[in-house]
Coordinates of C-alpha atoms in Angstrom, one line a residue:
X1 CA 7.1 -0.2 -41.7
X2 CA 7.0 3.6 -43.1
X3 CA 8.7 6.0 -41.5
X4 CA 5.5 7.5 -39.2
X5 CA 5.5 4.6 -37.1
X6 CA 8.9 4.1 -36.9
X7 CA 8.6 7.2 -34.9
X8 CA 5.2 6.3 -32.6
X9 CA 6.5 3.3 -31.7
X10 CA 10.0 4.7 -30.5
X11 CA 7.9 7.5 -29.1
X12 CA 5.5 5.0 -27.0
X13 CA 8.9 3.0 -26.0
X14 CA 10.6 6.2 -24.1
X15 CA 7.0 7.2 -22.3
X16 CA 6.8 3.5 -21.3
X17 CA 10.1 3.0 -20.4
X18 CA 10.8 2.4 -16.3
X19 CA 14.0 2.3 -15.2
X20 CA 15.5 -0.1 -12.7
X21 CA 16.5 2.9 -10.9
X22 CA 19.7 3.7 -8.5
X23 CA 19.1 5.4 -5.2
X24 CA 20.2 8.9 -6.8
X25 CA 18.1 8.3 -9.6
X26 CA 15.2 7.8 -8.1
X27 CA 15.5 10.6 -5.5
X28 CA 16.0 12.8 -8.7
X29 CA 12.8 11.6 -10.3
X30 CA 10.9 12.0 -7.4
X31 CA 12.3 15.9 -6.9
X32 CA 11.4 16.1 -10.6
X33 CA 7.9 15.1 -10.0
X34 CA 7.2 17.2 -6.9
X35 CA 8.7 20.0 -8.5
X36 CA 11.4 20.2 -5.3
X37 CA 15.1 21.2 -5.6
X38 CA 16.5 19.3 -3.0
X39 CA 15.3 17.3 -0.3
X40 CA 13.0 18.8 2.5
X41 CA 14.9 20.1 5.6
X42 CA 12.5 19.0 8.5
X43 CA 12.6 19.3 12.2
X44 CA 12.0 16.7 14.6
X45 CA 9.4 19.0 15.5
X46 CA 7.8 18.8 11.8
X47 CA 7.4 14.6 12.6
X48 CA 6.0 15.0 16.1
X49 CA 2.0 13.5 16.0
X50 CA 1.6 13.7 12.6
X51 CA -1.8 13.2 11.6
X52 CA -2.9 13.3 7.8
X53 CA -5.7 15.2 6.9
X54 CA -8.9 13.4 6.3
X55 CA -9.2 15.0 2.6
X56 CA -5.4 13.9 1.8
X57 CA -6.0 10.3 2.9
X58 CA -9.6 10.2 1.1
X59 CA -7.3 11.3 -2.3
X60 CA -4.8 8.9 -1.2
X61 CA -7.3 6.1 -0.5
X62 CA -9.0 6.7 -3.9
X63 CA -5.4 7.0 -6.4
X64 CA -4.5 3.6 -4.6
X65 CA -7.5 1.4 -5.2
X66 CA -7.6 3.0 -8.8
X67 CA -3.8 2.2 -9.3
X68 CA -4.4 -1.5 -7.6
X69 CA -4.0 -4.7 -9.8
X70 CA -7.2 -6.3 -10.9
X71 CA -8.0 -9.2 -9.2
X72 CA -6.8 -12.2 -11.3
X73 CA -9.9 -15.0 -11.7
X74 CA -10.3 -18.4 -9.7
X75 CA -8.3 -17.7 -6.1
X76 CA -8.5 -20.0 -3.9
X77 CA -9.0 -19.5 -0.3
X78 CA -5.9 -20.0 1.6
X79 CA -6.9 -19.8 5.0
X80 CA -8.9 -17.8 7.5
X81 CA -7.2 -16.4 10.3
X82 CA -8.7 -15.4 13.7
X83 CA -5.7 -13.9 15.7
X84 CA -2.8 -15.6 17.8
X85 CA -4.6 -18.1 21.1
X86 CA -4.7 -16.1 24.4
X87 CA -3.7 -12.4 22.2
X88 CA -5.7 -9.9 24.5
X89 CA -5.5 -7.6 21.5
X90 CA -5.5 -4.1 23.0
X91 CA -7.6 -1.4 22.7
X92 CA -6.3 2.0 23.4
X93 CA -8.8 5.3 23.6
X94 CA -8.0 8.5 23.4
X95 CA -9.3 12.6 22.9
X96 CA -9.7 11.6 19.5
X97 CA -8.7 8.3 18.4
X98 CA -10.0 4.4 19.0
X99 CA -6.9 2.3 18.5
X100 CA -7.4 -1.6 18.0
X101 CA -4.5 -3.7 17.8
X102 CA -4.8 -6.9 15.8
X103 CA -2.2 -9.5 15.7
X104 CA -2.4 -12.8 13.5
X105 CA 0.6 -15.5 12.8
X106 CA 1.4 -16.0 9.5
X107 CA 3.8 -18.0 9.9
X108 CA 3.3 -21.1 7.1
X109 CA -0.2 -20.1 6.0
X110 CA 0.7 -19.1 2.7
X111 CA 1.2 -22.2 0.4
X112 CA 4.4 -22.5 -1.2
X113 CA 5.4 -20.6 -5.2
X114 CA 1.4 -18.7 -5.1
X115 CA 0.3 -15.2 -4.9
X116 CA -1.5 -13.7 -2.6
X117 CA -4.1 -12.1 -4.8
X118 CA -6.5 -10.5 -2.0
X119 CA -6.8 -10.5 1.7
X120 CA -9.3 -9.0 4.0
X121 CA -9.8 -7.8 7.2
X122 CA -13.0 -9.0 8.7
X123 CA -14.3 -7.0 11.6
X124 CA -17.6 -7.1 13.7
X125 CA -19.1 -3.8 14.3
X126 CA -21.1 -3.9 17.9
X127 CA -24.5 -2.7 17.9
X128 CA -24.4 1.1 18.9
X129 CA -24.7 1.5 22.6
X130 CA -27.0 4.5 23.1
X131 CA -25.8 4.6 26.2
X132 CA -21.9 5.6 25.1
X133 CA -23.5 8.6 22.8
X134 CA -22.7 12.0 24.0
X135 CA -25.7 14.3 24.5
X136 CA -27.4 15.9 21.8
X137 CA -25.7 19.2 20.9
X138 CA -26.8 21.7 18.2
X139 CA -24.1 20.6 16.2
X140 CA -24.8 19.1 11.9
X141 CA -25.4 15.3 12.3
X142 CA -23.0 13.0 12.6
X143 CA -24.0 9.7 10.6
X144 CA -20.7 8.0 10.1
X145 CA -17.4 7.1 11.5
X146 CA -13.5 7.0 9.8
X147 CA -11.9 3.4 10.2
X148 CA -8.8 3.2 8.9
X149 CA -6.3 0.0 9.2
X150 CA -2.8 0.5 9.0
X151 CA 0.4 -2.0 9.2
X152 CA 2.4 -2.2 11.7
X153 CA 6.2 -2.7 11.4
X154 CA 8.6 -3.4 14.3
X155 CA 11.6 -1.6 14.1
X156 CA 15.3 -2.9 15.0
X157 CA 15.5 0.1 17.6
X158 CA 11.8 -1.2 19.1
X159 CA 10.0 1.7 17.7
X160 CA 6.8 1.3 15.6
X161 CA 5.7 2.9 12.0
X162 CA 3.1 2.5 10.2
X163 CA 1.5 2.5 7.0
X164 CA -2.0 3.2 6.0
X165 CA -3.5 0.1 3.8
X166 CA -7.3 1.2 3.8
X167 CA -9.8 3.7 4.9
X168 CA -13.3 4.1 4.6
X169 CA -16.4 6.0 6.2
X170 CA -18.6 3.3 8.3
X171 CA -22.4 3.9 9.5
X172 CA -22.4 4.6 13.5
X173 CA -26.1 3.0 13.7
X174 CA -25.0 -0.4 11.6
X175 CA -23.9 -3.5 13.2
X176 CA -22.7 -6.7 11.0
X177 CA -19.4 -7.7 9.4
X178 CA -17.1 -4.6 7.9
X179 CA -14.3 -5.6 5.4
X180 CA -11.2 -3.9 4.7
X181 CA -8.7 -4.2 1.9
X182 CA -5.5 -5.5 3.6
X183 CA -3.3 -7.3 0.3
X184 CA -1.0 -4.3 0.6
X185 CA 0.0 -4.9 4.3
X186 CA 0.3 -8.6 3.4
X187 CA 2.5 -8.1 0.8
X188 CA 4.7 -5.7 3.3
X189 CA 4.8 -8.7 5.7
X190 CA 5.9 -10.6 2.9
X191 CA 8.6 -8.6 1.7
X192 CA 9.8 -7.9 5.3
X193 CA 10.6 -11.7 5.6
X194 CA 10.7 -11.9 9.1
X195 CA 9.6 -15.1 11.3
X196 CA 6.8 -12.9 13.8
X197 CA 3.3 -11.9 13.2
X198 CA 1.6 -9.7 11.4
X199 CA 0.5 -6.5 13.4
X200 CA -2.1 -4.2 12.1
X201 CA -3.7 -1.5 14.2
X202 CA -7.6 0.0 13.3
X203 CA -8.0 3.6 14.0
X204 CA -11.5 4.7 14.7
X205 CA -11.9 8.4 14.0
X206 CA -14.4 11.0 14.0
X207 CA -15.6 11.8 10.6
X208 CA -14.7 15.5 9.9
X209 CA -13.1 17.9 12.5
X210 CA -14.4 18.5 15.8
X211 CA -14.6 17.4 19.3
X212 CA -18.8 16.3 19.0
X213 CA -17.8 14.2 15.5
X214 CA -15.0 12.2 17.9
X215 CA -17.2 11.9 20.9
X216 CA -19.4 10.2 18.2
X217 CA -16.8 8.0 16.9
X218 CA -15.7 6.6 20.3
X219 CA -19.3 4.7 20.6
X220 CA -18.2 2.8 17.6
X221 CA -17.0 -0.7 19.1
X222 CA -15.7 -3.6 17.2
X223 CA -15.1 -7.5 18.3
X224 CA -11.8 -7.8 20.0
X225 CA -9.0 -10.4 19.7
X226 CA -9.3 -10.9 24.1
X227 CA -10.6 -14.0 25.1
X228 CA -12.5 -12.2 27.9
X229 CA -14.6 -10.3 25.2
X230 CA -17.4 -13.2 24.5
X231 CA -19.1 -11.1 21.4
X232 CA -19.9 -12.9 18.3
X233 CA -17.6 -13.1 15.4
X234 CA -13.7 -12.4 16.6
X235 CA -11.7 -10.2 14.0
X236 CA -10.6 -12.6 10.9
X237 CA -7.7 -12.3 8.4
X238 CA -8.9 -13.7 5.0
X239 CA -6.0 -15.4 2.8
X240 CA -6.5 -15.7 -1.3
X241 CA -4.4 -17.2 -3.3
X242 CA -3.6 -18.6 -6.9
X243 CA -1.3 -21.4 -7.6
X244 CA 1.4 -19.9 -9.9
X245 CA 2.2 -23.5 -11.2
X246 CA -1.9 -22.8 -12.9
X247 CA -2.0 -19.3 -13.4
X248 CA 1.1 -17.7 -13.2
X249 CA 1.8 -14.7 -15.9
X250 CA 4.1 -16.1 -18.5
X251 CA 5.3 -12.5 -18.3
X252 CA 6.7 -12.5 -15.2
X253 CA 10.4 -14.2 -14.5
X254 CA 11.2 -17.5 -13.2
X255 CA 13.6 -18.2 -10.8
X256 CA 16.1 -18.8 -14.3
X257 CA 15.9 -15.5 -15.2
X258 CA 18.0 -14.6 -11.9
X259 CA 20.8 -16.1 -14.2
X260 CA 20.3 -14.7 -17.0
X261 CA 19.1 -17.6 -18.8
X262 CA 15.3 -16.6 -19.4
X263 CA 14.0 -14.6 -22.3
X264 CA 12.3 -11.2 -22.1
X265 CA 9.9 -11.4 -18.9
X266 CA 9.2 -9.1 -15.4
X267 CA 11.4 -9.1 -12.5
X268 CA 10.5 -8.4 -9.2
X269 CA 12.0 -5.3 -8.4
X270 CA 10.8 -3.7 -4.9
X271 CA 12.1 -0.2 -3.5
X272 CA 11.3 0.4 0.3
X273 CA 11.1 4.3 0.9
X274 CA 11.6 3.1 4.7
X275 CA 15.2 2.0 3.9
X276 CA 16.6 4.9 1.9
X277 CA 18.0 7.4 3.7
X278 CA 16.5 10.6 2.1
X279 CA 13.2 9.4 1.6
X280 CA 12.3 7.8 5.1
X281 CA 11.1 11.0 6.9
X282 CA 9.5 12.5 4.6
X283 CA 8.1 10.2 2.2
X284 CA 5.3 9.2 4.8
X285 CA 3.2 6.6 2.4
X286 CA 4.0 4.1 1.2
X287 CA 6.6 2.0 2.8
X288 CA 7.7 0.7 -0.5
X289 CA 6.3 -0.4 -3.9
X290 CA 7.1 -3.6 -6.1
X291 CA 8.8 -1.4 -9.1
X292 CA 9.3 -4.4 -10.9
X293 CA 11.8 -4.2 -13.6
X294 CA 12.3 -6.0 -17.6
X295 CA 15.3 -8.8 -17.3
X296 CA 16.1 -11.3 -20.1
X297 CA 16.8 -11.7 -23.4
X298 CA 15.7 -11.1 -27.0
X299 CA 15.8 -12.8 -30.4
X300 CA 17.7 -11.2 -32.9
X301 CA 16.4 -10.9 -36.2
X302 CA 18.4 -12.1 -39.0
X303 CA 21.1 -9.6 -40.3
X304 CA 20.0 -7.6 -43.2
X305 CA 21.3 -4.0 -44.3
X306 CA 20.7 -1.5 -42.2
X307 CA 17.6 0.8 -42.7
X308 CA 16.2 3.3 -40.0
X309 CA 14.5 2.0 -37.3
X310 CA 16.4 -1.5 -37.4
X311 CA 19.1 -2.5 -34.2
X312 CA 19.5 -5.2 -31.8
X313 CA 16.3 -5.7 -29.9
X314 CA 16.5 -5.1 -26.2
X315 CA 14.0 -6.0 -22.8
X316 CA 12.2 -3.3 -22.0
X317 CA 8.7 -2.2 -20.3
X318 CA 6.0 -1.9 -22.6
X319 CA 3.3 -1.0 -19.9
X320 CA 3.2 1.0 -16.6
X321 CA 1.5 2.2 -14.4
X322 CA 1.4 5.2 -11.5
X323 CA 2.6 4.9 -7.8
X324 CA 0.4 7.1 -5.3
X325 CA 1.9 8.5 -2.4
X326 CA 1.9 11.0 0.3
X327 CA 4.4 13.4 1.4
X328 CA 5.8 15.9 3.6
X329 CA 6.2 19.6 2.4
X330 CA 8.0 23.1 3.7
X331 CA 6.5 26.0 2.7
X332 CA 8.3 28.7 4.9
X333 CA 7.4 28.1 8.3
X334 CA 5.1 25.9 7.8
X335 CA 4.9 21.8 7.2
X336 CA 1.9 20.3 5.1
X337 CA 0.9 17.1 4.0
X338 CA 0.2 16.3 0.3
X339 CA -1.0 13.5 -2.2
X340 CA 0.4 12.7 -5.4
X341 CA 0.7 10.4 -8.3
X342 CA 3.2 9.5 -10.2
X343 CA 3.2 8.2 -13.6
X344 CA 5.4 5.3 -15.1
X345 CA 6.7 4.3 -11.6
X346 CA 5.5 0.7 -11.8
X347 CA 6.3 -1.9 -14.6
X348 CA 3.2 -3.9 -16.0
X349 CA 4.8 -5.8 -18.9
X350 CA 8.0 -6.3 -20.6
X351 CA 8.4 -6.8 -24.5
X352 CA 11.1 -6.9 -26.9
X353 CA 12.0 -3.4 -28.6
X354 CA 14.2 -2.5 -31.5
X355 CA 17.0 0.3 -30.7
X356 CA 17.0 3.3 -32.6

């Protein structure tokens, strides 16, 4: 190997490289990123109704779903949920909001050493009820609605935060089945490893600013989870999975490679931003990521003398990818909410590298 790719390659190993990072590390890489200092200083009064701005969640939305793992071939369906027996599943109205809460137990409905690979949220949009419209106004048409699903996690001190999973525009004047992108809030449930339901909430929004846009929004209705509501098709959770036994990577680690006994491969690695102490208040999506990180070990190649380039070969990430997220910023007196991506965050594959 001349010397020119000695060079690429050692180059391509330290942009690639993602490190299993320590709390302070990571805080300093984050900074780094955002081009911050320190830490922002907020107020309670900076976290009070927080509401993201419709062109910061549409960027958001749009990084994420680029950043998402293909969908691996052949899942199987692992079940179809249709919320907990007797769950009234409330719906809360407000100035400007529609909040449905959706509840499903998950409790066994994921079959033992798979992957949840994709789930949906199924919900069935109510023919438009002329009768809930408000009156015509001289006001720019109003064709579509903002339906956003977030999860819902239960905290120890029985407050409630969420996290935004998927959001999309959806026609006022179309009834039929909607589906929503919910394998990240799945996942979260997952990870939390707790023995209670799943909680997501839908938020039914007007689409742009404006009091006629939300009037408009509230006469968007969808099947609830309440026994007493006796319209067609009740929401549904929708399970995929793939046996890992079939198709599992051979680059990710078996349980072996927990002791140390496996050869190069990817560890599950996951970093909740709810859990560390300087990124929970302002680090407002998402909850956490699967960082994933390289574990395991290498072959040596035979000893022979030393030339440049050559060293003991080492587990490392050969492949990454970017982690969206959105974030709280002070700029004087004032508090605003921004999007952002940042490279190399996530490990995609591990190889064997030489040293040096």
């Amino acid at each position: 190997m001349d010397l020119r790719c000695v060079w690429i390659l050692r180059a391509l190993c330290l942009v690639l490289t993602v490190q299993a990072f320590t709390q302070e590390g990571l805080k300093e890489v984050v900074l780094k990123q955002l081009g911050l200092s320190e830490v922002p200083k907020l107020l309670k009064s900076d976290l009070v109704e927080l509401v993201i701005p419709d062109h910061v969640k549409n960027k958001y939305m749009s990084m994420l779903k680029r950043q998402r793992v293909k969908r691996r071939a052949l899942p199987s369906l692992a079940g179809i949920l249709r919320g907990i027996p007797g769950h009234t599943g409330e719906v809360l109205y407000s100035d400007t909001t529609t909040r449905q809460k959706l509840m499903f137990d998950m409790e066994g409905r994921i079959p033992k050493n798979s992957e949840v690979t994709m789930a949906e949220l199924k919900l069935f949009k109510k023919p438009l009820d002329r009768a809930n419209l408000p009156a015509k106004q001289s006001h720019r048409p109003v064709s579509n609605a903002r339906v956003s699903v977030y999860w819902v996690q239960q905290q120890h001190d029985g407050t409630n935060r969420t996290s935004l999973v998927d959001s999309r525009l959806v026609p006022l004047r179309e009834s039929g089945w909607k589906s929503f992108d919910v394998t990240q809030a799945v996942h979260y449930w997952l990870r939390n490893k707790r023995r209670e339901p799943m909680f997501l909430e839908v938020w039914i929004e007007g689409e742009r600013m404006g009091s006629y846009a939300s009037e408009m929004a509230r006469a968007v209705r969808f099947t609830s989870q309440d026994p007493k509501d006796k319209s067609l098709g009740k929401p549904e959770l929708v399970l995929y999975t793939l046996n890992l036994d079939d198709y599992g990577s051979p680059g990710d680690c078996r349980e072996e490679a927990v002791m140390g006994k496996s050869t190069c491969c990817r560890q599950k690695h996951y970093i909740s931003f709810r859990e560390l102490p300087w990124a929970q208040h302002w680090i407002l999506e998402p909850a956490g990521f699967q960082a994933y990180r390289c574990s395991g070990s290498c072959l040596q190649a035979p000893r022979a003398p030393r030339r440049f380039g050559s060293g003991q070969r080492s587990c490392a990430a050969a492949g990454s990818s970017a982690l969206p997220i959105i974030y709280l910023v002070k700029r004087g007196n004032r508090t605003e909410i921004e999007a952002a991506e940042f490279p190399n965050m996530i490990v995609e594959r591990c190889s064997c590298v030489t040293d040096g």
